[in-house]
Short mmCIF file of C-alpha atoms in Angstrom, two decimals:
data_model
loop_
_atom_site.label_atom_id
_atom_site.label_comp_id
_atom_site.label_asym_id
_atom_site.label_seq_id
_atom_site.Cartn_x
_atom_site.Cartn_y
_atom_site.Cartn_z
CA UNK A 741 -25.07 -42.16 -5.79
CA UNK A 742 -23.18 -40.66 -2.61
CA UNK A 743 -24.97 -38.02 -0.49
CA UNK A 744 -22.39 -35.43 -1.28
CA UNK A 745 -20.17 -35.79 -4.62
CA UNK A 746 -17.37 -33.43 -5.41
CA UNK A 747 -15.60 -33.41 -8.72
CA UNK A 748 -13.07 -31.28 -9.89
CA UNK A 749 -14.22 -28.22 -7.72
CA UNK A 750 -12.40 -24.71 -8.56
CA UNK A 751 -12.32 -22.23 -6.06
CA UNK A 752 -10.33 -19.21 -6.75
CA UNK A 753 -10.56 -15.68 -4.77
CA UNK A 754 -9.02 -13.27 -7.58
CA UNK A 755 -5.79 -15.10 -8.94
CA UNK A 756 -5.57 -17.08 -5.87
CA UNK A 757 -6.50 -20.67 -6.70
CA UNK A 758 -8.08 -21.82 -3.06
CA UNK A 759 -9.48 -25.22 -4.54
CA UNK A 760 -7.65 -26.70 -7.04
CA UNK A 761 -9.68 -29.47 -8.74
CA UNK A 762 -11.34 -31.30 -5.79
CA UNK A 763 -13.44 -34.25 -5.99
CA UNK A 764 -15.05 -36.38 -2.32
CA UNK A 765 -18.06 -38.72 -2.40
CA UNK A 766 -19.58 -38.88 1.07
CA UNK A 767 -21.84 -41.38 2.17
CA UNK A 768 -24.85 -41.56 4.14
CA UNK A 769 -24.01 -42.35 8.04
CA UNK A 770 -20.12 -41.52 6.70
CA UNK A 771 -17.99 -39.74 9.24
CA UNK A 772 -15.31 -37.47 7.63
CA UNK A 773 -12.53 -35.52 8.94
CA UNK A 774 -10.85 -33.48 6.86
CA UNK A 775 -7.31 -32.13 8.39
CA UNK A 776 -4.57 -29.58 6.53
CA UNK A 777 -2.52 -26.51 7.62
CA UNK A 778 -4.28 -22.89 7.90
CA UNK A 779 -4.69 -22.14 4.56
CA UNK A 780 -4.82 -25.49 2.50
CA UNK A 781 -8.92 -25.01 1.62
CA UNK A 782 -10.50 -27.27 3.61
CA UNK A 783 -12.82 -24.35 5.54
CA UNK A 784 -13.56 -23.77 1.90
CA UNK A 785 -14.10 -26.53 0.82
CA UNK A 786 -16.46 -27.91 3.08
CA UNK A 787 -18.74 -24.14 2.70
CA UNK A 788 -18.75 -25.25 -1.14
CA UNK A 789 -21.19 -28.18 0.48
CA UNK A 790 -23.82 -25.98 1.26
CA UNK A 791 -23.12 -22.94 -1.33
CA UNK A 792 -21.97 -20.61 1.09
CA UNK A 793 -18.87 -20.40 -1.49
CA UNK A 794 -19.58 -19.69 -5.14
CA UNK A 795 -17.44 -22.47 -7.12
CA UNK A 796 -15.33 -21.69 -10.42
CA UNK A 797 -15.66 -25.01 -11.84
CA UNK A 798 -16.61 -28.39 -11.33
CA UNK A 799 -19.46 -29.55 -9.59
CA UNK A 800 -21.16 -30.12 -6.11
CA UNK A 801 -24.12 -32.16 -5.81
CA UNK A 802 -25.70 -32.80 -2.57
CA UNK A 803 -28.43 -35.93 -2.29
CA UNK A 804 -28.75 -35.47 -6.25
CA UNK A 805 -29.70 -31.31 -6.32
CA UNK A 806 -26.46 -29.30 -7.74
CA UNK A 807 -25.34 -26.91 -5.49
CA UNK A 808 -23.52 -25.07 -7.76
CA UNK A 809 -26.34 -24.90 -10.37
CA UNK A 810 -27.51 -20.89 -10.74
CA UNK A 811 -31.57 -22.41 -10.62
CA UNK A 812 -30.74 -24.19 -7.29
CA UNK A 813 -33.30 -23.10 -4.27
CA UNK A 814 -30.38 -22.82 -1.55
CA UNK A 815 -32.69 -21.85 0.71
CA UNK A 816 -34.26 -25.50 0.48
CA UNK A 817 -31.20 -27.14 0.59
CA UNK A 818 -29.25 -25.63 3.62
CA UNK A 819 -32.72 -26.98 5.20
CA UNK A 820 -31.01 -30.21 4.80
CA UNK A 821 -27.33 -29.24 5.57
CA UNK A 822 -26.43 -28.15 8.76
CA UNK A 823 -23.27 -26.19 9.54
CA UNK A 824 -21.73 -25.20 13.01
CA UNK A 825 -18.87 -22.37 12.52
CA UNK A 826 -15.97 -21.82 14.90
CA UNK A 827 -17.35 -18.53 16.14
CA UNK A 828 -20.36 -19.89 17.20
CA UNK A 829 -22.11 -17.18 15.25
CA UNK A 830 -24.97 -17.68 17.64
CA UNK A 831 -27.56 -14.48 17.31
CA UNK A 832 -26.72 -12.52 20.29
CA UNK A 833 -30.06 -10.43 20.43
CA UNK A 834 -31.94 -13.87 21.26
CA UNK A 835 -32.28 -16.29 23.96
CA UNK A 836 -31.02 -19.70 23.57
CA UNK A 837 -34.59 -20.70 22.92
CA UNK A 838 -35.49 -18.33 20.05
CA UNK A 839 -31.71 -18.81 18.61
CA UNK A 840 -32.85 -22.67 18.57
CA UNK A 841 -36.37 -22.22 17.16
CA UNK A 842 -35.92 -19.19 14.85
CA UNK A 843 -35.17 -21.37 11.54
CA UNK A 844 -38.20 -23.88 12.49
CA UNK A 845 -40.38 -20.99 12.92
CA UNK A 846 -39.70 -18.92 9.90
CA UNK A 847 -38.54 -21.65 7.58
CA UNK A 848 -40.84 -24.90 8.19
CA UNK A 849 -43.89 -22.71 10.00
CA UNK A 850 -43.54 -25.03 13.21
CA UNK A 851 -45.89 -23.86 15.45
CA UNK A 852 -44.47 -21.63 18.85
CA UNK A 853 -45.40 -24.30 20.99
CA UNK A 854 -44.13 -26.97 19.43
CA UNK A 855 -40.98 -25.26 18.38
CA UNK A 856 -40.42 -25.13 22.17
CA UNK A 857 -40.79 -28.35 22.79
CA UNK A 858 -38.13 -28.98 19.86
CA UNK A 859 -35.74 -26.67 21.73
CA UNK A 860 -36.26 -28.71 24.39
CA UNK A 861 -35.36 -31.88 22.90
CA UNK A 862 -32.21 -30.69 20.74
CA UNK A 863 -30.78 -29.04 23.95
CA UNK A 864 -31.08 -32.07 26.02
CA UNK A 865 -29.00 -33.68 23.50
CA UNK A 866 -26.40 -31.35 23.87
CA UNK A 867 -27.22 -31.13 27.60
CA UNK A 868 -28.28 -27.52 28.06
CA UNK A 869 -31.79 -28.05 28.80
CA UNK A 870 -31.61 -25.65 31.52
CA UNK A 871 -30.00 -23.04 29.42
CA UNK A 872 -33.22 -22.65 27.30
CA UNK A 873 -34.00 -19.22 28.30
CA UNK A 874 -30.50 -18.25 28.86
CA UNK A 875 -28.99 -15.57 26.35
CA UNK A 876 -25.77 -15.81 24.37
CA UNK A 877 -23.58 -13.77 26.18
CA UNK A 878 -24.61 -15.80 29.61
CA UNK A 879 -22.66 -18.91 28.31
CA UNK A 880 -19.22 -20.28 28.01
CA UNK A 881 -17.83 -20.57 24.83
CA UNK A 882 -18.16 -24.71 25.16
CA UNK A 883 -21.71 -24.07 26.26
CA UNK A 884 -22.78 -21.88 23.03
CA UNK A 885 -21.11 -23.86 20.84
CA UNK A 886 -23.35 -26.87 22.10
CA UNK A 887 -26.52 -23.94 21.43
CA UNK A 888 -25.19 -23.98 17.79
CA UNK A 889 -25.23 -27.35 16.95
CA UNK A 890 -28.32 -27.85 19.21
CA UNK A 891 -29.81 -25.01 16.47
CA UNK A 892 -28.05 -26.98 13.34
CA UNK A 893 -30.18 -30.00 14.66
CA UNK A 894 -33.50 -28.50 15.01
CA UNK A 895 -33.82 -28.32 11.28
CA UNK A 896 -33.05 -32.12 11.21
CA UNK A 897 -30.61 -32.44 9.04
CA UNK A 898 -29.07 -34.55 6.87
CA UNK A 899 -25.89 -34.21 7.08
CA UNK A 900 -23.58 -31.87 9.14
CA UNK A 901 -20.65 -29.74 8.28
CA UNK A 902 -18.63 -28.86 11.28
CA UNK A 903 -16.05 -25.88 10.64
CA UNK A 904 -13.02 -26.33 13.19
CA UNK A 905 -15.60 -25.98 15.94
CA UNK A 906 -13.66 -26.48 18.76
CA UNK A 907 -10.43 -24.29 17.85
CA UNK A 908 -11.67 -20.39 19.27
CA UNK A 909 -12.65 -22.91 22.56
CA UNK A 910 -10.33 -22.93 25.97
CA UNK A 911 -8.97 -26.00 25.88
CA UNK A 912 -11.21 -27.27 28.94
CA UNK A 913 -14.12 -27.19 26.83
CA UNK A 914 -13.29 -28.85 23.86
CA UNK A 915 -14.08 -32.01 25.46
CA UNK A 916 -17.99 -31.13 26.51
CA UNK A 917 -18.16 -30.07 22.76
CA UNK A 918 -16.29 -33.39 20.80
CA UNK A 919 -18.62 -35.57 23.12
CA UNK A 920 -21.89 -34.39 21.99
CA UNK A 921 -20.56 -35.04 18.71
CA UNK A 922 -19.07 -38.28 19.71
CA UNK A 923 -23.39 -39.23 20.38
CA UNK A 924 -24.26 -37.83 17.15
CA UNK A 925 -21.92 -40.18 15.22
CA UNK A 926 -23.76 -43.10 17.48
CA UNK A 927 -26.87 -41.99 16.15
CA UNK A 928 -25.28 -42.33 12.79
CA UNK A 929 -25.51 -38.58 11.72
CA UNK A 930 -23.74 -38.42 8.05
CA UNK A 931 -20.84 -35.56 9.36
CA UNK A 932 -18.12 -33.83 7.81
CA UNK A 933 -15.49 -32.36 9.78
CA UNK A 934 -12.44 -30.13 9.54
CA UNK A 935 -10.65 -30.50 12.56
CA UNK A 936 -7.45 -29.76 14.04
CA UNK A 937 -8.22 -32.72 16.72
CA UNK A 938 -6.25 -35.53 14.88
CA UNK A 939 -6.98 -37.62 18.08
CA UNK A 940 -10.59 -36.95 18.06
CA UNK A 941 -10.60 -37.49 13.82
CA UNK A 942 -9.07 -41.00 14.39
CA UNK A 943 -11.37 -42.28 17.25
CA UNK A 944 -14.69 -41.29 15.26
CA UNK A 945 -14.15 -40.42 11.34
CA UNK A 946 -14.27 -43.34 9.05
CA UNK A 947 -12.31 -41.53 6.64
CA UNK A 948 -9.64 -38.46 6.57
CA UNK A 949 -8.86 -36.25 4.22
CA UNK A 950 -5.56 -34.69 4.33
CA UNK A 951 -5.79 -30.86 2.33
CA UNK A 952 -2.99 -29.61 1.00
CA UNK A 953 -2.26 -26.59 -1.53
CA UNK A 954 -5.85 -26.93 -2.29
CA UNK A 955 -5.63 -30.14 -3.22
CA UNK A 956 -6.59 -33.65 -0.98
CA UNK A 957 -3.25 -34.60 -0.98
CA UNK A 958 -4.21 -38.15 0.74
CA UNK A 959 -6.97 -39.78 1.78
CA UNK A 960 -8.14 -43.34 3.64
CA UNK A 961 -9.23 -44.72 6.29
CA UNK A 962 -8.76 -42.64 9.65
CA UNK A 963 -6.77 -44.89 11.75
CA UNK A 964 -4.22 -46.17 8.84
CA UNK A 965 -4.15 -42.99 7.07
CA UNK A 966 -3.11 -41.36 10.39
CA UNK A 967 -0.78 -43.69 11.76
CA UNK A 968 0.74 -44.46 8.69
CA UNK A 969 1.40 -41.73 6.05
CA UNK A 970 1.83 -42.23 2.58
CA UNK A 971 3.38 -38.85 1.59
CA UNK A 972 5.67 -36.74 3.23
CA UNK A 973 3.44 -33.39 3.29
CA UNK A 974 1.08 -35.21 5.95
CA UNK A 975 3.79 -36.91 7.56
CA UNK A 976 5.20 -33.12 8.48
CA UNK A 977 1.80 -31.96 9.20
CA UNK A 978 0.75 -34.56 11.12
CA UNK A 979 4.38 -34.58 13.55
CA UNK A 980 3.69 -30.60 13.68
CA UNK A 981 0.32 -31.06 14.70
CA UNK A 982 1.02 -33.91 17.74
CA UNK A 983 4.21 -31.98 18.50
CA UNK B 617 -28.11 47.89 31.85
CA UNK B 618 -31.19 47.85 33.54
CA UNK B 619 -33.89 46.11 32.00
CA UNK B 620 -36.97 45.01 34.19
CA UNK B 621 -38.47 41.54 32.90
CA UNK B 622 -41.99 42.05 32.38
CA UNK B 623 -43.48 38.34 31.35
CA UNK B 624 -47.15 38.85 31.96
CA UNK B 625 -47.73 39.94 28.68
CA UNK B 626 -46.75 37.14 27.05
CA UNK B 627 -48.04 34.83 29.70
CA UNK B 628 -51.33 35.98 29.09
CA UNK B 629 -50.63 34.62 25.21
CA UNK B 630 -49.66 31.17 26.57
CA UNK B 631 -52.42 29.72 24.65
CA UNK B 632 -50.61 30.81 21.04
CA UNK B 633 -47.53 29.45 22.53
CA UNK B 634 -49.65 26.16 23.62
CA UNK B 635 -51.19 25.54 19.71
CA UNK B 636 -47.69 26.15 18.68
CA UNK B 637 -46.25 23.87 21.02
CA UNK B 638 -48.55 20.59 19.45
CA UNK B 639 -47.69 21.64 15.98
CA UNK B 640 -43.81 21.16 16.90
CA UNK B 641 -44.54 17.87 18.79
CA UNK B 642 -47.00 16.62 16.21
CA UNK B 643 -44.67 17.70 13.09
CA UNK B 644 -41.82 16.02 15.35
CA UNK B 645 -43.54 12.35 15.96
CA UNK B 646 -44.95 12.32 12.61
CA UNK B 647 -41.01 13.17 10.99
CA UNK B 648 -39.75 10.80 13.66
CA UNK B 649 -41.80 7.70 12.48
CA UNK B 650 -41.36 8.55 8.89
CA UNK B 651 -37.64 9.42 9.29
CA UNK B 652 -37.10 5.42 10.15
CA UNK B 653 -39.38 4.21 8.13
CA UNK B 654 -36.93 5.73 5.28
CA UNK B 655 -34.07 5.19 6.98
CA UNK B 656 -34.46 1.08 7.64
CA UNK B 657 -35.91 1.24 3.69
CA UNK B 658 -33.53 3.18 2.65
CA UNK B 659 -30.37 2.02 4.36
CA UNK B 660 -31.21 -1.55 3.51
CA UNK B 661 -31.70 -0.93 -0.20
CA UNK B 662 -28.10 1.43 0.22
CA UNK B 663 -26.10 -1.58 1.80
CA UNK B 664 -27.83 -5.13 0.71
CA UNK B 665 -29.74 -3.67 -2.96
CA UNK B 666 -27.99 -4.05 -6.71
CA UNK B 667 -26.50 -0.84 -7.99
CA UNK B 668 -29.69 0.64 -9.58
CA UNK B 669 -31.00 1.06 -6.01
CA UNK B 670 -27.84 2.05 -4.29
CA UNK B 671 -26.65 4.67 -6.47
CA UNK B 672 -29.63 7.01 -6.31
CA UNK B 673 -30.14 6.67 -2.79
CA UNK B 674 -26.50 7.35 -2.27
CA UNK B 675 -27.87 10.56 -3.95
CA UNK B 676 -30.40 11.25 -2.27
CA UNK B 677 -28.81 11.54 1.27
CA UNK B 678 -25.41 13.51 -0.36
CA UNK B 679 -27.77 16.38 -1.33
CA UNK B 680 -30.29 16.02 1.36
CA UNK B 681 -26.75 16.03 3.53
CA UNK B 682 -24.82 19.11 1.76
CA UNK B 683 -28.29 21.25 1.56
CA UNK B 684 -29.61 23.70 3.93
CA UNK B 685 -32.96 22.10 5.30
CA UNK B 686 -34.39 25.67 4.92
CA UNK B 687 -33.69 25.58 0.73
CA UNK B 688 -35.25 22.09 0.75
CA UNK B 689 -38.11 23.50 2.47
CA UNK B 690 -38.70 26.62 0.33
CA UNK B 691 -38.20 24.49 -2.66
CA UNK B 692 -41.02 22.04 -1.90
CA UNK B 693 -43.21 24.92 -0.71
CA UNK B 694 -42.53 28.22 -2.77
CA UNK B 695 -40.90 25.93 -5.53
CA UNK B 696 -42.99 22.98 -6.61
CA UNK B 697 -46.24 24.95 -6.62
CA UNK B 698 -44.64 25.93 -10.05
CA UNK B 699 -44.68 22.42 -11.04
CA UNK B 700 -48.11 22.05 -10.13
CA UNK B 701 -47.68 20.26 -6.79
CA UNK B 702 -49.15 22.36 -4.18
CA UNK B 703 -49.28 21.49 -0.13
CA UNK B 704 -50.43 23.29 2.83
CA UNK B 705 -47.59 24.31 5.16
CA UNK B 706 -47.71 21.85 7.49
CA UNK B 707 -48.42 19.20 4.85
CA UNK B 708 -44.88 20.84 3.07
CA UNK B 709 -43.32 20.86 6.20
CA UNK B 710 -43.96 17.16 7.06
CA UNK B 711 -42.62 16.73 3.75
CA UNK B 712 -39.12 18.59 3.82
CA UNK B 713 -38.88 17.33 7.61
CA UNK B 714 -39.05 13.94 6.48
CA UNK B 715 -36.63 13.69 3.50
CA UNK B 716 -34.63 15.21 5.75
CA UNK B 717 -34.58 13.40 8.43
CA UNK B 718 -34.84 10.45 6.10
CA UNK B 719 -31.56 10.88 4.10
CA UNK B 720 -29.24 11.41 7.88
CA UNK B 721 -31.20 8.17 9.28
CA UNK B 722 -30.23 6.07 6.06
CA UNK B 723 -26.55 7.24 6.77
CA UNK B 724 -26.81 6.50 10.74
CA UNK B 725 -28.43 2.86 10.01
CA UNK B 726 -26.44 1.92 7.21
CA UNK B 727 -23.29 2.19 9.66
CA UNK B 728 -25.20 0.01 12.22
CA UNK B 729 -26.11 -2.36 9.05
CA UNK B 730 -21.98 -2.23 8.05
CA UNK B 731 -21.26 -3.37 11.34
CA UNK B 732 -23.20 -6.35 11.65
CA UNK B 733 -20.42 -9.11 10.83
CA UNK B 734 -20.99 -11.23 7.36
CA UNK B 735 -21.07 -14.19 9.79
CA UNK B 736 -24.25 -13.61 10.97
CA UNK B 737 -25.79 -13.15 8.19
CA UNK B 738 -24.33 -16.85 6.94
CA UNK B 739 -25.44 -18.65 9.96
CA UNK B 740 -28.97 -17.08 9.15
CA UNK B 741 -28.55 -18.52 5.63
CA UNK B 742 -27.30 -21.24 6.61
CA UNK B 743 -30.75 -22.20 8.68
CA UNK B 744 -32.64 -21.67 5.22
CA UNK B 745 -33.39 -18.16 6.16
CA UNK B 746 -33.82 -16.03 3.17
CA UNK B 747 -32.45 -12.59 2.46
CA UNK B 748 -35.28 -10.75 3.79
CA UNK B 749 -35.45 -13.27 7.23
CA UNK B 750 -32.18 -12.81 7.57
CA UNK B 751 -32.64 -8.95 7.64
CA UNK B 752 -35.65 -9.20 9.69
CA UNK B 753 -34.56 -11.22 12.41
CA UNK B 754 -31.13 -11.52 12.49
CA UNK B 755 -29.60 -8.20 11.22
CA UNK B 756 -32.13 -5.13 12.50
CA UNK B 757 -32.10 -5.77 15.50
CA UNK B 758 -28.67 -5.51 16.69
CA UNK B 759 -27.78 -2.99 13.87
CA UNK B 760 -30.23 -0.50 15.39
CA UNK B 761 -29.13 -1.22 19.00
CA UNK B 762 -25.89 -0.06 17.98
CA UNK B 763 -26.84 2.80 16.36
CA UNK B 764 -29.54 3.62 18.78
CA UNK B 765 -28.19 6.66 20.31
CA UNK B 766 -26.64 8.44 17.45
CA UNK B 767 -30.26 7.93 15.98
CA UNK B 768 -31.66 9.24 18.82
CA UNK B 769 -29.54 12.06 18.85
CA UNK B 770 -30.35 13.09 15.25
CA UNK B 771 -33.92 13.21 16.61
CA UNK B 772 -33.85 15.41 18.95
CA UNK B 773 -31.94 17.59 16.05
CA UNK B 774 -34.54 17.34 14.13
CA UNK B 775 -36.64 18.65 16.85
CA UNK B 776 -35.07 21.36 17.50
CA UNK B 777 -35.13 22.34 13.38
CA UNK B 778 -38.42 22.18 13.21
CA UNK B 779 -38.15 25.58 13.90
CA UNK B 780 -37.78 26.59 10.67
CA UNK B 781 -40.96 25.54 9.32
CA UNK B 782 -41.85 29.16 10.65
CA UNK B 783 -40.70 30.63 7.70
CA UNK B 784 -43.47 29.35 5.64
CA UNK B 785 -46.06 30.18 8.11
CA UNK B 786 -46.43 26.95 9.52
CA UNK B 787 -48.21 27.90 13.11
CA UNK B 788 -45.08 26.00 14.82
CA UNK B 789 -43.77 27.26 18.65
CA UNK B 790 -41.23 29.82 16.81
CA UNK B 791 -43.86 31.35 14.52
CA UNK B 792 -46.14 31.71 17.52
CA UNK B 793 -43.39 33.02 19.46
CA UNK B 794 -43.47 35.51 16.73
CA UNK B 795 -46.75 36.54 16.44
CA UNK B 796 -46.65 37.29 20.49
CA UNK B 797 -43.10 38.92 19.81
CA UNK B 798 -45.17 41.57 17.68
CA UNK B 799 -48.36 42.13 19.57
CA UNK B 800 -46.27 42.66 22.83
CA UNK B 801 -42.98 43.64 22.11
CA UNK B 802 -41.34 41.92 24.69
CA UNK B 803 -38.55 40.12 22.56
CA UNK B 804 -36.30 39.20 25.46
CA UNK B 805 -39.48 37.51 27.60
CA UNK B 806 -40.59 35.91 24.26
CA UNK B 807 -37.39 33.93 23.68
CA UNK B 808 -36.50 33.17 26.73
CA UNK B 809 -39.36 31.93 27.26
CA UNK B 810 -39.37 29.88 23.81
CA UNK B 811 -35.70 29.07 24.48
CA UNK B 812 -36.87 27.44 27.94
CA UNK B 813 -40.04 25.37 25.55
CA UNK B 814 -37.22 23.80 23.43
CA UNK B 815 -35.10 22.94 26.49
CA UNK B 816 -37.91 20.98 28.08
CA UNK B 817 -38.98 19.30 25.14
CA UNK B 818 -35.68 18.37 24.35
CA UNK B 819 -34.96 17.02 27.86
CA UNK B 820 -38.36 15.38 27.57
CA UNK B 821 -37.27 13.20 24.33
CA UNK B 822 -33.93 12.34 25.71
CA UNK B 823 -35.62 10.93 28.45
CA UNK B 824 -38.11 9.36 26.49
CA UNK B 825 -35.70 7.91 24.53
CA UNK B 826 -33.72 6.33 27.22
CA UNK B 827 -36.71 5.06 28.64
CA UNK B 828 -37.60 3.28 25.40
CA UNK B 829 -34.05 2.34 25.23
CA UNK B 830 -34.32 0.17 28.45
CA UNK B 831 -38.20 -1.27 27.46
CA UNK B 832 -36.66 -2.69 24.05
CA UNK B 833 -33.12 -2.90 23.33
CA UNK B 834 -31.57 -3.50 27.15
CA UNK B 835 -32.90 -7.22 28.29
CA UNK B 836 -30.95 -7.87 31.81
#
């Protein structure tokens, strides 16, 4: 059994059919990047993973629990699935410290002290220690990006859904953020990704996923799927894409 | 006109005006607290509860909103005794005060609760946070920054129309005004006098609220 299984997930917003039969396994320690135009359902379909998007059909299973299933206790499994948006969506009212140790505190009871020293430890992975007490709206947009996957990994999780994380960044500061996830995939975090960094997909995914029409339109194997496409959608996509 | 201002009169009443004065601050804290106790409540059930919840409070603050606070008053007073419920004035007045103030602090928080983007309130559910952690520490915070002032505004409103509790005999600054009014007939010192009572207290809560302003919602 794969960590994550998708089959034949439905997504539809009114008459507009986002996800259009969808099925993924995704292993443990698997890297994933999923890549498609604006518009093709890959944000969707990766906030299907942790139910942040109500499904029409099919199924989503994550480590054996249903996602989809009505009797589900989300708030146990997003424990378990971490997800760092494109805006950040840090909590702007709290310092770096409390952002980090906010979920720990009020989810898993982790005492204050030792929820500080967890903040310590994620940040140094993402190396902001010295930005513990720091607020928000102190930081670059690289730097509270790091915060937000340095808050993701406080709940040590099991796998990690990153939502185009890099694309509202300058592009100076994409690099700080793809390199802390560069260690994470050392570490052999199980990560899925929807990227617009097709350079970044091929040097650490394992496998891509090309979206298209709601639909994965191709799949493989990052560096052959990349450097030599199999249909002509990703083959347009992917020359639009590295210009 | 010629009219020679003769205020010792009423000076020498200062301590009716005095008891009158702590009714009108103590009917104004006690509305105050109670106003945003109802108005996080109530706002919160308005924006984030299922329709059964929403639709009568959406009631509640249109006819609390398109009523004179002086009917709601004499209804709970001179109206529900009928019914069997009977309050002292002040208790009655604490009462009308507070739905009052209640139903225009549910509208003023319920804009600051709008305004909070739908992302934060994923990235708190996101951590495992449930709906009511999510509210707690992620959404009333900000939401009441923003709407901070126009809150704080409506408070000092509220103040200010606690002066109407005089008309059922609560022993408020305007009714004691009153009383002096009669025993000395010197209307003009009276008000102004009265007049000058509201300005200061008014000033005084504006500048309380600022102050409290800077101790909890301004960090840097």
């Amino acid at each position: 059994m794969s960590l994550v299984e998708l089959t034949d997930v439905v997504k539809r917003y009114g008459t507009h059919t986002v996800l259009n039969g969808v099925s993924l396994n995704v292993e443990r320690g698997e890297i994933i990047a999923i890549i498609g135009r604006s518009g093709s359902g890959k944000s969707t379909l990766l906030r299907c993973v942790n139910g942040l998007e109500p499904i029409q059909g099919g199924t989503v299973t994550f480590d054996g629990t249903i996602v989809n299933d009505p009797g589900t206790d989300l708030r146990k499994l997003r424990q378990h699935v971490g997800i760092v948006f494109q805006s950040f969506n840090l909590f702007p009212h709290l310092s770096v410290e409390k952002n980090i140790t906010l979920a720990p505190k009020v989810v898993k009871h982790v005492p204050p002290a030792e929820a500080r020293q967890l903040a310590e430890a994620v940040l140094r992975k993402v190396g902001l220690a010295e930005k513990i007490d720091a607020y928000p709206d102190q930081l670059s947009g690289g730097q509270q990006q790091r915060v937000a996957i340095a808050r993701s990994l406080a709940m040590q999780p099991v796998v990690m859904l990153f939502d185009e994380i890099t694309s509202a960044l300058d592009p100076e500061l994409v690099g700080e953020v793809l390199k802390v996830l560069e260690e994470m995939a050392r570490d052999g975090m199980t990560m899925m990704l929807v990227t617009h960094e097709i350079g970044f997909a091929r040097k650490v995914a394992n496998r891509v996923v090309f979206m298209h029409e709601g639909r994965i339109w191709e799949e493989g194997p990052a560096a052959a799927t990349l450097a030599r496409p199999r249909t002509p959608e990703l083959e347009t996509f992917l020359s639009a894409v590295l210009h | 006109m010629t009219y020679s201002f003769q205020f010792r009169d009423v000076f020498a009443a200062w301590e009716f005006l005095l008891d009158g004065l702590v009714l009108t601050l103590e009917l104004s804290l006690v509305t105050m607290v109670a106003g945003l106790v109802i108005g996080l409540a109530g706002a919160a059930g308005r924006v984030y509860g299922p329709a059964w919840i929403r639709r009568p409070i959406a009631v509640y603050v249109e006819t609390i909103r398109n009523t004179p606070l002086i009917v709601q008053l004499f209804l709970i007073f001179f109206g529900l005794p009928s019914a069997g419920l009977k309050f002292d004035a002040n208790t009655a007045a604490f009462i009308a005060l507070s739905i009052n103030l209640g139903a225009y602090s549910i509208e003023i928080i319920r804009a600051g609760l709008e305004a909070i983007p739908r992302s934060q309130i994923e990235a708190g559910q996101s951590l495992g946070l449930s709906g009511l952690q999510v509210f707690r520490h992620v959404i009333v915070f900000p939401a009441l920054k923003l709407m901070y002032p126009a809150l704080a505004s409506q408070f000092v409103l509220l103040m200010l129309a606690t002066s109407v509790v005089s008309q059922i005999s609560a022993q408020d600054l305007f009714h004691m005004a009153s009383i002096i009014q009669s025993r000395t007939f010197r209307d003009f010192e009276v008000y102004i006098l009265v007049a000058a009572a509201y300005l200061a207290l008014a000033m005084i809560f504006r500048l309380l609220f600022a102050g409290l302003y800077q101790l909890v919602f301004a960090r840097r």
